[in-house]
């Protein structure tokens, strides 16, 4: 360490710095992507209208990719305005890449819709199953990440329950609005 008594920086290996996000970006992206998929699944369900599960799956995927890109770009622009141009590009690519959990979290819903299109399932059942699946995923994701960042089991399950509550709000909103 540089001090007035020792003006030279240490020459040994640098101490290992833990990853900055340690599950928080994964958690954010997973929750955000799952909530996004749930909200779009509920909104795209057209009772009485034509059911287009392949188109709905594509809309969910495109929206997740666009949302991830926008979120990564916004973070990049807010954090790296003064870096050199070449360094900014590398940081931009890294910022965009860290948003993959948003897209990954929508994949179960997308696959459910593709399966629904192939098997010719009805929209109401698919929406109910998808919203239930996503609510369970929110619970599991919240609990898992909380345990991973060293919460005890009780608080971790409460965090999972809080995340699942977001899914339940979407289910209730879907029932009330339709």
mmCIF file of C-alpha atoms in Angstrom:
data_model
loop_
_atom_site.group_PDB
_atom_site.id
_atom_site.type_symbol
_atom_site.label_atom_id
_atom_site.label_comp_id
_atom_site.label_asym_id
_atom_site.label_seq_id
_atom_site.Cartn_x
_atom_site.Cartn_y
_atom_site.Cartn_z
ATOM 1 C CA UNK A 1 0.000 0.000 0.000
ATOM 2 C CA UNK A 2 1.306 3.475 -0.842
ATOM 3 C CA UNK A 3 1.799 5.578 2.275
ATOM 4 C CA UNK A 4 3.922 8.640 2.994
ATOM 5 C CA UNK A 5 6.520 6.312 4.535
ATOM 6 C CA UNK A 6 6.384 3.832 1.652
ATOM 7 C CA UNK A 7 5.829 5.665 -1.681
ATOM 8 C CA UNK A 8 6.188 2.509 -3.796
ATOM 9 C CA UNK A 9 3.137 0.344 -4.500
ATOM 10 C CA UNK A 10 3.405 -3.297 -3.418
ATOM 11 C CA UNK A 11 5.042 -5.523 -6.035
ATOM 12 C CA UNK A 12 3.447 -8.834 -5.054
ATOM 13 C CA UNK A 13 0.309 -10.322 -6.561
ATOM 14 C CA UNK A 14 -2.821 -8.243 -6.229
ATOM 15 C CA UNK A 15 -5.389 -9.493 -3.756
ATOM 16 C CA UNK A 16 -8.250 -11.314 -5.411
ATOM 17 C CA UNK A 17 -11.306 -9.092 -5.584
ATOM 18 C CA UNK A 18 -14.580 -11.031 -5.385
ATOM 19 C CA UNK A 19 -16.967 -10.666 -8.312
ATOM 20 C CA UNK A 20 -18.806 -7.387 -8.036
ATOM 21 C CA UNK A 21 -22.232 -8.879 -8.538
ATOM 22 C CA UNK A 22 -22.024 -12.142 -6.604
ATOM 23 C CA UNK A 23 -25.536 -13.197 -7.552
ATOM 24 C CA UNK A 24 -27.218 -9.793 -7.511
ATOM 25 C CA UNK A 25 -27.212 -9.357 -11.317
ATOM 26 C CA UNK A 26 -28.261 -12.964 -11.739
ATOM 27 C CA UNK A 27 -31.043 -12.400 -9.252
ATOM 28 C CA UNK A 28 -32.104 -9.116 -10.847
ATOM 29 C CA UNK A 29 -32.046 -10.545 -14.364
ATOM 30 C CA UNK A 30 -33.826 -13.725 -13.350
ATOM 31 C CA UNK A 31 -36.589 -11.938 -11.480
ATOM 32 C CA UNK A 32 -36.923 -9.203 -14.095
ATOM 33 C CA UNK A 33 -37.033 -11.695 -16.980
ATOM 34 C CA UNK A 34 -39.531 -13.966 -15.242
ATOM 35 C CA UNK A 35 -41.815 -11.069 -14.324
ATOM 36 C CA UNK A 36 -41.504 -9.725 -17.876
ATOM 37 C CA UNK A 37 -42.435 -13.131 -19.316
ATOM 38 C CA UNK A 38 -45.405 -13.430 -16.944
ATOM 39 C CA UNK A 39 -46.730 -9.964 -17.721
ATOM 40 C CA UNK A 40 -46.391 -10.504 -21.468
ATOM 41 C CA UNK A 41 -47.944 -13.972 -21.277
ATOM 42 C CA UNK A 42 -50.952 -12.525 -19.458
ATOM 43 C CA UNK A 43 -51.215 -9.529 -21.802
ATOM 44 C CA UNK A 44 -50.848 -11.555 -25.001
ATOM 45 C CA UNK A 45 -53.565 -14.043 -24.028
ATOM 46 C CA UNK A 46 -56.490 -13.050 -26.265
ATOM 47 C CA UNK A 47 -59.695 -14.557 -24.991
ATOM 48 C CA UNK A 48 -62.056 -14.908 -27.911
ATOM 49 C CA UNK A 49 -59.421 -13.811 -30.411
ATOM 50 C CA UNK A 50 -57.019 -15.920 -32.430
ATOM 51 C CA UNK A 51 -54.442 -17.790 -30.353
ATOM 52 C CA UNK A 52 -50.955 -17.385 -31.823
ATOM 53 C CA UNK A 53 -48.549 -19.097 -29.409
ATOM 54 C CA UNK A 54 -45.555 -19.005 -31.792
ATOM 55 C CA UNK A 55 -45.999 -15.269 -32.323
ATOM 56 C CA UNK A 56 -46.459 -14.747 -28.573
ATOM 57 C CA UNK A 57 -43.268 -16.709 -27.877
ATOM 58 C CA UNK A 58 -41.386 -14.559 -30.363
ATOM 59 C CA UNK A 59 -42.759 -11.352 -28.824
ATOM 60 C CA UNK A 60 -41.645 -12.442 -25.357
ATOM 61 C CA UNK A 61 -38.170 -13.313 -26.627
ATOM 62 C CA UNK A 62 -37.780 -10.096 -28.637
ATOM 63 C CA UNK A 63 -38.990 -8.009 -25.690
ATOM 64 C CA UNK A 64 -36.570 -9.746 -23.305
ATOM 65 C CA UNK A 65 -33.626 -9.198 -25.659
ATOM 66 C CA UNK A 66 -34.595 -5.547 -26.213
ATOM 67 C CA UNK A 67 -35.089 -5.021 -22.475
ATOM 68 C CA UNK A 68 -31.741 -6.613 -21.671
ATOM 69 C CA UNK A 69 -29.949 -4.540 -24.291
ATOM 70 C CA UNK A 70 -31.604 -1.341 -23.081
ATOM 71 C CA UNK A 71 -30.799 -2.096 -19.459
ATOM 72 C CA UNK A 72 -27.173 -2.978 -20.199
ATOM 73 C CA UNK A 73 -26.725 0.082 -22.404
ATOM 74 C CA UNK A 74 -28.262 2.396 -19.801
ATOM 75 C CA UNK A 75 -25.940 1.045 -17.096
ATOM 76 C CA UNK A 76 -22.967 1.384 -19.407
ATOM 77 C CA UNK A 77 -23.761 4.983 -20.317
ATOM 78 C CA UNK A 78 -24.310 5.947 -16.681
ATOM 79 C CA UNK A 79 -21.074 4.360 -15.457
ATOM 80 C CA UNK A 80 -18.452 4.756 -18.213
ATOM 81 C CA UNK A 81 -18.705 8.204 -19.740
ATOM 82 C CA UNK A 82 -15.065 9.181 -19.194
ATOM 83 C CA UNK A 83 -13.266 6.034 -20.386
ATOM 84 C CA UNK A 84 -11.373 5.846 -23.670
ATOM 85 C CA UNK A 85 -13.340 4.897 -26.790
ATOM 86 C CA UNK A 86 -11.767 1.432 -27.176
ATOM 87 C CA UNK A 87 -12.214 0.690 -23.500
ATOM 88 C CA UNK A 88 -15.849 1.910 -23.631
ATOM 89 C CA UNK A 89 -16.645 -0.574 -26.414
ATOM 90 C CA UNK A 90 -15.237 -3.476 -24.401
ATOM 91 C CA UNK A 91 -17.169 -2.324 -21.357
ATOM 92 C CA UNK A 92 -20.339 -1.972 -23.433
ATOM 93 C CA UNK A 93 -20.032 -5.543 -24.697
ATOM 94 C CA UNK A 94 -19.471 -6.717 -21.128
ATOM 95 C CA UNK A 95 -22.456 -4.684 -19.856
ATOM 96 C CA UNK A 96 -24.699 -6.142 -22.556
ATOM 97 C CA UNK A 97 -23.462 -9.671 -21.886
ATOM 98 C CA UNK A 98 -24.280 -9.399 -18.174
ATOM 99 C CA UNK A 99 -27.956 -9.011 -19.099
ATOM 100 C CA UNK A 100 -28.267 -12.619 -20.338
ATOM 101 C CA UNK A 101 -30.248 -13.690 -17.225
ATOM 102 C CA UNK A 102 -33.167 -11.521 -18.379
ATOM 103 C CA UNK A 103 -33.391 -13.468 -21.638
ATOM 104 C CA UNK A 104 -32.646 -16.827 -20.000
ATOM 105 C CA UNK A 105 -35.478 -16.334 -17.503
ATOM 106 C CA UNK A 106 -38.006 -16.015 -20.337
ATOM 107 C CA UNK A 107 -36.970 -19.290 -21.978
ATOM 108 C CA UNK A 108 -39.343 -21.556 -19.963
ATOM 109 C CA UNK A 109 -42.313 -19.390 -20.982
ATOM 110 C CA UNK A 110 -41.134 -19.292 -24.588
ATOM 111 C CA UNK A 111 -40.727 -23.089 -24.629
ATOM 112 C CA UNK A 112 -44.180 -23.529 -23.073
ATOM 113 C CA UNK A 113 -45.703 -21.405 -25.841
ATOM 114 C CA UNK A 114 -43.824 -23.309 -28.554
ATOM 115 C CA UNK A 115 -45.046 -26.581 -27.037
ATOM 116 C CA UNK A 116 -48.582 -25.148 -26.901
ATOM 117 C CA UNK A 117 -48.365 -24.274 -30.590
ATOM 118 C CA UNK A 118 -47.082 -27.718 -31.537
ATOM 119 C CA UNK A 119 -49.658 -29.552 -29.391
ATOM 120 C CA UNK A 120 -52.512 -27.139 -30.196
ATOM 121 C CA UNK A 121 -53.258 -26.370 -26.530
ATOM 122 C CA UNK A 122 -55.825 -23.717 -25.588
ATOM 123 C CA UNK A 123 -54.671 -20.280 -24.497
ATOM 124 C CA UNK A 124 -56.402 -20.152 -21.114
ATOM 125 C CA UNK A 125 -54.747 -23.340 -19.882
ATOM 126 C CA UNK A 126 -51.345 -22.354 -21.229
ATOM 127 C CA UNK A 127 -51.565 -18.939 -19.597
ATOM 128 C CA UNK A 128 -52.573 -20.460 -16.251
ATOM 129 C CA UNK A 129 -49.769 -23.025 -16.387
ATOM 130 C CA UNK A 130 -47.243 -20.410 -17.502
ATOM 131 C CA UNK A 131 -48.167 -17.966 -14.752
ATOM 132 C CA UNK A 132 -48.055 -20.740 -12.150
ATOM 133 C CA UNK A 133 -44.706 -21.999 -13.459
ATOM 134 C CA UNK A 134 -43.251 -18.498 -13.427
ATOM 135 C CA UNK A 135 -44.493 -17.864 -9.881
ATOM 136 C CA UNK A 136 -42.833 -21.100 -8.742
ATOM 137 C CA UNK A 137 -39.653 -20.042 -10.586
ATOM 138 C CA UNK A 138 -39.704 -16.674 -8.783
ATOM 139 C CA UNK A 139 -39.927 -18.481 -5.440
ATOM 140 C CA UNK A 140 -37.141 -20.902 -6.336
ATOM 141 C CA UNK A 141 -34.896 -18.217 -7.781
ATOM 142 C CA UNK A 142 -35.329 -15.881 -4.819
ATOM 143 C CA UNK A 143 -34.698 -18.660 -2.308
ATOM 144 C CA UNK A 144 -31.728 -20.094 -4.206
ATOM 145 C CA UNK A 145 -29.940 -16.778 -4.668
ATOM 146 C CA UNK A 146 -30.570 -15.817 -1.035
ATOM 147 C CA UNK A 147 -29.049 -19.118 0.090
ATOM 148 C CA UNK A 148 -26.150 -18.614 -2.323
ATOM 149 C CA UNK A 149 -25.304 -15.231 -0.802
ATOM 150 C CA UNK A 150 -25.409 -16.845 2.650
ATOM 151 C CA UNK A 151 -28.854 -16.082 4.024
ATOM 152 C CA UNK A 152 -30.136 -18.669 6.467
ATOM 153 C CA UNK A 153 -32.918 -20.972 5.307
ATOM 154 C CA UNK A 154 -35.794 -19.063 6.982
ATOM 155 C CA UNK A 155 -34.953 -15.631 5.575
ATOM 156 C CA UNK A 156 -34.077 -17.213 2.209
ATOM 157 C CA UNK A 157 -37.531 -18.783 1.992
ATOM 158 C CA UNK A 158 -39.102 -15.430 2.915
ATOM 159 C CA UNK A 159 -37.160 -13.779 0.096
ATOM 160 C CA UNK A 160 -38.421 -16.494 -2.250
ATOM 161 C CA UNK A 161 -41.951 -15.863 -0.995
ATOM 162 C CA UNK A 162 -41.561 -12.124 -1.591
ATOM 163 C CA UNK A 163 -40.445 -12.824 -5.158
ATOM 164 C CA UNK A 164 -43.311 -15.257 -5.686
ATOM 165 C CA UNK A 165 -45.701 -12.560 -4.482
ATOM 166 C CA UNK A 166 -44.834 -10.578 -7.614
ATOM 167 C CA UNK A 167 -46.017 -13.545 -9.679
ATOM 168 C CA UNK A 168 -49.189 -13.785 -7.603
ATOM 169 C CA UNK A 169 -49.883 -10.098 -8.225
ATOM 170 C CA UNK A 170 -49.670 -10.751 -11.970
ATOM 171 C CA UNK A 171 -52.021 -13.746 -11.649
ATOM 172 C CA UNK A 172 -54.566 -11.664 -9.713
ATOM 173 C CA UNK A 173 -54.225 -8.749 -12.140
ATOM 174 C CA UNK A 174 -54.763 -11.119 -15.064
ATOM 175 C CA UNK A 175 -57.899 -12.522 -13.441
ATOM 176 C CA UNK A 176 -59.291 -9.102 -12.545
ATOM 177 C CA UNK A 177 -58.472 -7.380 -15.837
ATOM 178 C CA UNK A 178 -59.842 -10.167 -18.009
#
